[in-house]
mmCIF file of C-alpha atoms in Angstrom:
data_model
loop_
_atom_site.group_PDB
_atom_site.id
_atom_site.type_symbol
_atom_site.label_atom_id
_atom_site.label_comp_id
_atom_site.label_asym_id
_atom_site.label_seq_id
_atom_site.Cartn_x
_atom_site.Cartn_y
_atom_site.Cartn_z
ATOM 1 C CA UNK A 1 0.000 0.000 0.000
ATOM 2 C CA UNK A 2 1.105 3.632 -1.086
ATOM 3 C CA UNK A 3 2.212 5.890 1.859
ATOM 4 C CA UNK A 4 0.072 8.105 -0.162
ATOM 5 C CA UNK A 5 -3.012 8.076 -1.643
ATOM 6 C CA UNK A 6 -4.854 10.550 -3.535
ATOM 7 C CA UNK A 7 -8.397 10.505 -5.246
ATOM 8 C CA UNK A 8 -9.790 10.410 -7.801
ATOM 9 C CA UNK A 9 -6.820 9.284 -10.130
ATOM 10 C CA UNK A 10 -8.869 11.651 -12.967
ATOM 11 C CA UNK A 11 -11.416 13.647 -13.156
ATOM 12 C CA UNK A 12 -13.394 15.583 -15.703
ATOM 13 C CA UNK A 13 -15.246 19.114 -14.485
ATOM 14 C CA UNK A 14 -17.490 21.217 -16.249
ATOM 15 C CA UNK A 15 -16.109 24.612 -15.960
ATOM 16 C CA UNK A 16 -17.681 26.423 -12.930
ATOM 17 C CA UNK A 17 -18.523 22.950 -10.918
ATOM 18 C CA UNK A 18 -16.705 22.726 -7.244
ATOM 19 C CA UNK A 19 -13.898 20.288 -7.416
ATOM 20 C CA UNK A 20 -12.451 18.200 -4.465
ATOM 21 C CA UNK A 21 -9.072 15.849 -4.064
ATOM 22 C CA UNK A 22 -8.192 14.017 -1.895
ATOM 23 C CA UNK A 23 -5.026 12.892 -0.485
ATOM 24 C CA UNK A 24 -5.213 10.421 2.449
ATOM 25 C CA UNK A 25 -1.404 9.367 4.213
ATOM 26 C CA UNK A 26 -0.092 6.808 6.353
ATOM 27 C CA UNK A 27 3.037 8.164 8.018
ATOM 28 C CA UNK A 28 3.817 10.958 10.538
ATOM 29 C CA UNK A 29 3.835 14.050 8.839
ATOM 30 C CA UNK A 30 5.189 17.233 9.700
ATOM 31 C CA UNK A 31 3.782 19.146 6.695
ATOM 32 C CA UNK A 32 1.825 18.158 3.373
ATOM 33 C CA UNK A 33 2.229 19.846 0.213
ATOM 34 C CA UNK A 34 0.134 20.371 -2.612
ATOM 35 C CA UNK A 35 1.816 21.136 -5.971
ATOM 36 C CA UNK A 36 0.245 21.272 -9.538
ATOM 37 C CA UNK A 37 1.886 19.804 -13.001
ATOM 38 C CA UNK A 38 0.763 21.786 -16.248
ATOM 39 C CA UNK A 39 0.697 19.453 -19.247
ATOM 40 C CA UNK A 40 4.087 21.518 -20.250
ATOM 41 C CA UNK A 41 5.626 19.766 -16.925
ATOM 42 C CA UNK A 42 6.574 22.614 -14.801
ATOM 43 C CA UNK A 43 5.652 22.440 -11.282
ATOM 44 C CA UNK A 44 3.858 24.591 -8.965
ATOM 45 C CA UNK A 45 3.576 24.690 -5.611
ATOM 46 C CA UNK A 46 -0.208 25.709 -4.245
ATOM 47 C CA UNK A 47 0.081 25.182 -0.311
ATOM 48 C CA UNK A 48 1.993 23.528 2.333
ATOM 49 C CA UNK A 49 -0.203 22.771 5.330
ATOM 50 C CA UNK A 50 0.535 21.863 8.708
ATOM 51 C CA UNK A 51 -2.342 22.407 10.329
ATOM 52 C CA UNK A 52 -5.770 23.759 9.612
ATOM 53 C CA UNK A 53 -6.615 25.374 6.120
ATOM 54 C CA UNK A 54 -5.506 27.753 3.804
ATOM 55 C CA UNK A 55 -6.729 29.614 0.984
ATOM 56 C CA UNK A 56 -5.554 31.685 -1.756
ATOM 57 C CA UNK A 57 -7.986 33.075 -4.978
ATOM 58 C CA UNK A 58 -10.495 29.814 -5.696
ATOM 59 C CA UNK A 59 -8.082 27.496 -4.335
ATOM 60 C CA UNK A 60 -8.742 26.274 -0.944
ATOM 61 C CA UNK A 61 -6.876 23.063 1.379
ATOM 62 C CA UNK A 62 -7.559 21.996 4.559
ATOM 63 C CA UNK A 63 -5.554 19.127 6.579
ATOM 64 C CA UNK A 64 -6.727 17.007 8.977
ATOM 65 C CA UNK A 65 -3.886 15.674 11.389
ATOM 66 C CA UNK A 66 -5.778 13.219 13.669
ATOM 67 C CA UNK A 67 -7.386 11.468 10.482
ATOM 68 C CA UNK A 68 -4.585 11.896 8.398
ATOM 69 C CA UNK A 69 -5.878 13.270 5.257
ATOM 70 C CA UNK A 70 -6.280 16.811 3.134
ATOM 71 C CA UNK A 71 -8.158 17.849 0.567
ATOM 72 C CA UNK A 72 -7.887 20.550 -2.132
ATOM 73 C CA UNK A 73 -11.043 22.598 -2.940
ATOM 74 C CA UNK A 74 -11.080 24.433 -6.072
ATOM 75 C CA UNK A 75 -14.461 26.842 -6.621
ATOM 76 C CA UNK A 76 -15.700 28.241 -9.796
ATOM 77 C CA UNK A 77 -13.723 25.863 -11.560
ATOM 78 C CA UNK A 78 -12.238 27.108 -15.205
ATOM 79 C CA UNK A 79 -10.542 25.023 -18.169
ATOM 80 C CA UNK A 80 -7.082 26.631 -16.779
ATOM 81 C CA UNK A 81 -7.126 24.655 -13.890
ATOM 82 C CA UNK A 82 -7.063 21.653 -15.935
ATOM 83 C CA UNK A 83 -3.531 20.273 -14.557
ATOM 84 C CA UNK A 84 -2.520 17.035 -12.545
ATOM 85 C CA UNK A 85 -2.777 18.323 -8.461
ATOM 86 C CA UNK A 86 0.248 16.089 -7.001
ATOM 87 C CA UNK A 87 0.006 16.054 -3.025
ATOM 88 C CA UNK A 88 3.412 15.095 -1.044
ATOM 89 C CA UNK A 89 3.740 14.885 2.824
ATOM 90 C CA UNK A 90 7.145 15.591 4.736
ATOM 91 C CA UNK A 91 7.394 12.144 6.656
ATOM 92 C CA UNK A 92 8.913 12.139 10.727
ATOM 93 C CA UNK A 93 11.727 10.634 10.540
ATOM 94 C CA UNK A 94 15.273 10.234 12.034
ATOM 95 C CA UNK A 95 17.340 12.328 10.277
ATOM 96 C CA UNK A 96 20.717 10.646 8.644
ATOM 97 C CA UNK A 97 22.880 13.445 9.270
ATOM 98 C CA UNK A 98 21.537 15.183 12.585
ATOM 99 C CA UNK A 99 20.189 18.577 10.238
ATOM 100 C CA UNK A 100 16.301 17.783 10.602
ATOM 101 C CA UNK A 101 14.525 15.419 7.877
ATOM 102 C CA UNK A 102 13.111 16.866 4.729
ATOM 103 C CA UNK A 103 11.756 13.892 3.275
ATOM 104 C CA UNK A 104 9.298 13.969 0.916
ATOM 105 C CA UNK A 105 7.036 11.165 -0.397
ATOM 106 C CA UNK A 106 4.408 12.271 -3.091
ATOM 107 C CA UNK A 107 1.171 10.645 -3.929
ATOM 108 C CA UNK A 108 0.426 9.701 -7.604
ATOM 109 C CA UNK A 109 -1.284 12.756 -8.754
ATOM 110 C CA UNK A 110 -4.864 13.724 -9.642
ATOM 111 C CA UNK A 111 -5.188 14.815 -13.358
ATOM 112 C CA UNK A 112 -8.114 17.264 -13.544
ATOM 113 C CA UNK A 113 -10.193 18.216 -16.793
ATOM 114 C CA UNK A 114 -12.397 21.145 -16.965
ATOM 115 C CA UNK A 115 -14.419 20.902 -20.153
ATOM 116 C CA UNK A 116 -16.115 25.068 -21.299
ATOM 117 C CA UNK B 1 13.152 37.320 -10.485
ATOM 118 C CA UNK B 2 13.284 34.486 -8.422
ATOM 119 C CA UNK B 3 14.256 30.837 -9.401
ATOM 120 C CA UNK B 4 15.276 27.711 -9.853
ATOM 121 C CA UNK B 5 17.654 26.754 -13.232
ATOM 122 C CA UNK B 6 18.691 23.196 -13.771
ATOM 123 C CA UNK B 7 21.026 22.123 -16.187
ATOM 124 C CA UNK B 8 20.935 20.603 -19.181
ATOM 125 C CA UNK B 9 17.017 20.697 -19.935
ATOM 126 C CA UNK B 10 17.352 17.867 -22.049
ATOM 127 C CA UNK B 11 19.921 15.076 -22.475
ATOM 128 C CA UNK B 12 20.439 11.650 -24.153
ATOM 129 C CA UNK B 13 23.589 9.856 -23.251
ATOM 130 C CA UNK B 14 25.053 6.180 -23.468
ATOM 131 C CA UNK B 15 25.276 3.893 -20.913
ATOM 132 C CA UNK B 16 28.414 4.410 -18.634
ATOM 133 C CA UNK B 17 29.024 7.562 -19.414
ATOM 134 C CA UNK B 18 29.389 9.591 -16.340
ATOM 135 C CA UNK B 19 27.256 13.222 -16.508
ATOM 136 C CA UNK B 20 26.134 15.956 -14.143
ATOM 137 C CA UNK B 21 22.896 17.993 -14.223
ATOM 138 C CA UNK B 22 23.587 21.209 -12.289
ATOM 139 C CA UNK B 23 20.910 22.903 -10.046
ATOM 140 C CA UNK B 24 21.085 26.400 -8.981
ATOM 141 C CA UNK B 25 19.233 28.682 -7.080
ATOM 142 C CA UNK B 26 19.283 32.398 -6.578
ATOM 143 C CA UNK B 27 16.816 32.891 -3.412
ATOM 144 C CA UNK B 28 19.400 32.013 -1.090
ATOM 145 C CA UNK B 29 17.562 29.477 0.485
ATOM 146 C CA UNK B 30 18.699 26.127 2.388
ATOM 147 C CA UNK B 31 16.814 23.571 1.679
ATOM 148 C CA UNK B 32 17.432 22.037 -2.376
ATOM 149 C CA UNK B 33 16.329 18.177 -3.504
ATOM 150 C CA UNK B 34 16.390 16.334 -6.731
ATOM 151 C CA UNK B 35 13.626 14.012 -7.356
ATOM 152 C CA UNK B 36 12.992 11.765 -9.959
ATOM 153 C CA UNK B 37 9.450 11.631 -12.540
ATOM 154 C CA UNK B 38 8.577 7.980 -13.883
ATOM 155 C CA UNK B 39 5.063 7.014 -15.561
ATOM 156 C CA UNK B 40 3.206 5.391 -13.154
ATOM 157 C CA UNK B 41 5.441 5.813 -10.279
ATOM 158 C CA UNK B 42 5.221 9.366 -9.818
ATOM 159 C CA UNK B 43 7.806 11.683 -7.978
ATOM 160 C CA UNK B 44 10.421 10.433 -6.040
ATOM 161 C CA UNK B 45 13.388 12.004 -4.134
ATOM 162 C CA UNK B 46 16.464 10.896 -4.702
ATOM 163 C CA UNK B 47 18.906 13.261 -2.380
ATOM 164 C CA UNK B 48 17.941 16.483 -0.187
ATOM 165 C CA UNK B 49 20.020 19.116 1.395
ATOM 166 C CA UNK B 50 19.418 20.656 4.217
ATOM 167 C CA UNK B 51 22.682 23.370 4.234
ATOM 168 C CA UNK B 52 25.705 23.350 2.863
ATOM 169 C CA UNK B 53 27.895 20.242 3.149
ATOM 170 C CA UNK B 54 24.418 18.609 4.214
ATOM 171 C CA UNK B 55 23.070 16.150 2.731
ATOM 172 C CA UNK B 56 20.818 13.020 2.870
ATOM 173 C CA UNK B 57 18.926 10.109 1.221
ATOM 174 C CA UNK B 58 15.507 10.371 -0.418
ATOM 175 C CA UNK B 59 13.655 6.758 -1.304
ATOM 176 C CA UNK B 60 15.690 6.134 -4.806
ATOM 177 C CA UNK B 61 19.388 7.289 -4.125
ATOM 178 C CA UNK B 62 20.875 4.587 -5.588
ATOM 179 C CA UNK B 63 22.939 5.211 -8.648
ATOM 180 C CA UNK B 64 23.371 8.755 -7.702
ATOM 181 C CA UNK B 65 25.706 11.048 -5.859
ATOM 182 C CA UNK B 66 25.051 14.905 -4.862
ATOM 183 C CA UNK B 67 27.297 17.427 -3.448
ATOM 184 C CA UNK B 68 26.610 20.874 -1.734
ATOM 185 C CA UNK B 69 29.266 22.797 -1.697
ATOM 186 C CA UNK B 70 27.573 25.990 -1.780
ATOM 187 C CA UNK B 71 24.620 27.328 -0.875
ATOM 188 C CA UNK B 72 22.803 27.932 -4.338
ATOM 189 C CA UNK B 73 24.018 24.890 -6.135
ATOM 190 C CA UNK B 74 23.167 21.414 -5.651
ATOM 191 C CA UNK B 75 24.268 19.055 -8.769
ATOM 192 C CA UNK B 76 23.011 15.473 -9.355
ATOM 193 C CA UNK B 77 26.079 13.322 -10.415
ATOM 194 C CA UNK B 78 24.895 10.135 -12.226
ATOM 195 C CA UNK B 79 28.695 8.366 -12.217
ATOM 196 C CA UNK B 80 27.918 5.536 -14.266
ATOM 197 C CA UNK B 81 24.158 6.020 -15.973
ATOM 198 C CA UNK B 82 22.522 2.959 -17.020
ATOM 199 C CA UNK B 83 18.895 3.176 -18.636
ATOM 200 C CA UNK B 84 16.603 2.800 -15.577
ATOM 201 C CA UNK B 85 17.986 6.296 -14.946
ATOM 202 C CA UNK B 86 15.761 7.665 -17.889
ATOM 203 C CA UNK B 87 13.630 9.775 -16.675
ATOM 204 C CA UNK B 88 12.119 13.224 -15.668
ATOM 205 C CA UNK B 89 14.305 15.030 -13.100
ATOM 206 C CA UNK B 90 13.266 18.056 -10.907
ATOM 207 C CA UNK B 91 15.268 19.928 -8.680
ATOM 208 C CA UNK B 92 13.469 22.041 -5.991
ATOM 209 C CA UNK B 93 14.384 24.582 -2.984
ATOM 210 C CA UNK B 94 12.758 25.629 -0.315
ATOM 211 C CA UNK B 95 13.782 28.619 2.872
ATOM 212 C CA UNK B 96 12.941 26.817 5.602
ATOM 213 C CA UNK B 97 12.396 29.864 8.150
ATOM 214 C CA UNK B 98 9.737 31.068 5.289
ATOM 215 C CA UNK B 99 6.584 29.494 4.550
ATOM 216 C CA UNK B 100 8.241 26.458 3.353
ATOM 217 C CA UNK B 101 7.230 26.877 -0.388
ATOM 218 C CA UNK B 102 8.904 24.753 -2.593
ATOM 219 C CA UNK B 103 10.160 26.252 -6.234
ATOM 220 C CA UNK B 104 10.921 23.889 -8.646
ATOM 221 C CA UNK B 105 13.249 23.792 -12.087
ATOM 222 C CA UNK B 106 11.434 23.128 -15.008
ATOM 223 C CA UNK B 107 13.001 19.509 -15.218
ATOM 224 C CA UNK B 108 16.142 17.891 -17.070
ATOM 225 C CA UNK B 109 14.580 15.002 -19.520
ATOM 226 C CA UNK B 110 17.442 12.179 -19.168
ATOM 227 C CA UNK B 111 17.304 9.439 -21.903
ATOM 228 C CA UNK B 112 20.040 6.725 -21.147
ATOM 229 C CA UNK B 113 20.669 4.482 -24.231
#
């Protein structure tokens, strides 16, 4: 089983529908990212949660620690959101080298369509 | 303008053939990492940094060798590159007294024949 899961794989959208993902973990965390992948390949990053939510424009996330999963809202959806929404957690960990741990373990990636 | 440059953007090489893909950032921040794009499989980290002269093991290091000898570069060494190593490779960064944002390069497409 993934350390990270994310749902739905795809998903299709009518432009102006609400759109969730999910992204559900198994490890400790100390922060979870979510990043998005234009079809050109660069990536953005969108949030990095640790707590709570966040918002910014029609993008909203919210974490929950105890049930170890976030989701990322998107409202008034519009064809350029259509982009794979990758979600990546920074595990607990004992660090190799005594500097902290920044390790990152990404879930699969939720490639979103919104159709005019 | 801030960012992230990596180094060559694309590259096809032949088995063996030792190359490095440079990563350099101009934000002055601590925190770089190369990870690793595969169909199917996602992102993976292969090395992280968390300073200068600081660095550690992602999930796939194998293969690979990093140094961080200053603070804006971080450069993925592949010593002996066999064709598993094909692949999609980001570098990132990241201050890590800021809001932890991470800024990525816009990727170095390997091809190992």
């Amino acid at each position: 089983k993934n350390e990270v899961e994310q749902s739905p794989q795809n998903l299709t959208a009518q432009e102006g529908e609400f759109i969730t993902i999910n992204c559900s973990y198994s490890v400790g965390i100390s922060a979870l990212h979510w990043l998005q992948q234009h079809p050109g390949g660069g990536i953005v990053s969108l949030f990095m949660l640790s707590s709570g939510k966040k918002k910014h424009g029609r993008l909203i996330a919210t974490i929950n620690i105890q049930e170890k999963h976030s989701s990322l809202h998107i409202t008034a959806s519009h064809p350029r959101d259509s982009a794979v929404y990758i979600c990546a957690v920074r595990r607990v960990g004992a660090p190799y080298s005594g500097a902290g741990s920044y390790q990152l373990t990404f879930g699969k990636g939720t490639k979103l369509s919104v159709i005019p | 303008e801030a960012q992230v440059t990596q180094n060559p953007r694309y590259l096809i090489t032949v088995t063996g053939k030792k190359l490095t893909v440079t990563c350099s950032q101009n934000m002055n921040h601590e925190y770089m990492s190369w990870y690793r794009q595969d169909p199917g499989l996602g992102l993976r980290q292969i090395y992280y940094s968390m300073n200068v002269e600081v660095t550690d093991k992602g999930d796939v290091p194998e293969g690979y060798k990093v140094s961080r000898k200053e603070k804006r570069n971080f450069p993925l060494i592949l010593e002996s590159p066999s064709p598993n190593q094909t692949s999609l490779y980001f570098c990132a960064s990241s201050g890590l007294a800021s809001t932890g944002e991470l800024f990525f390069g816009e990727g170095s497409r390997l091809t190992v024949l």
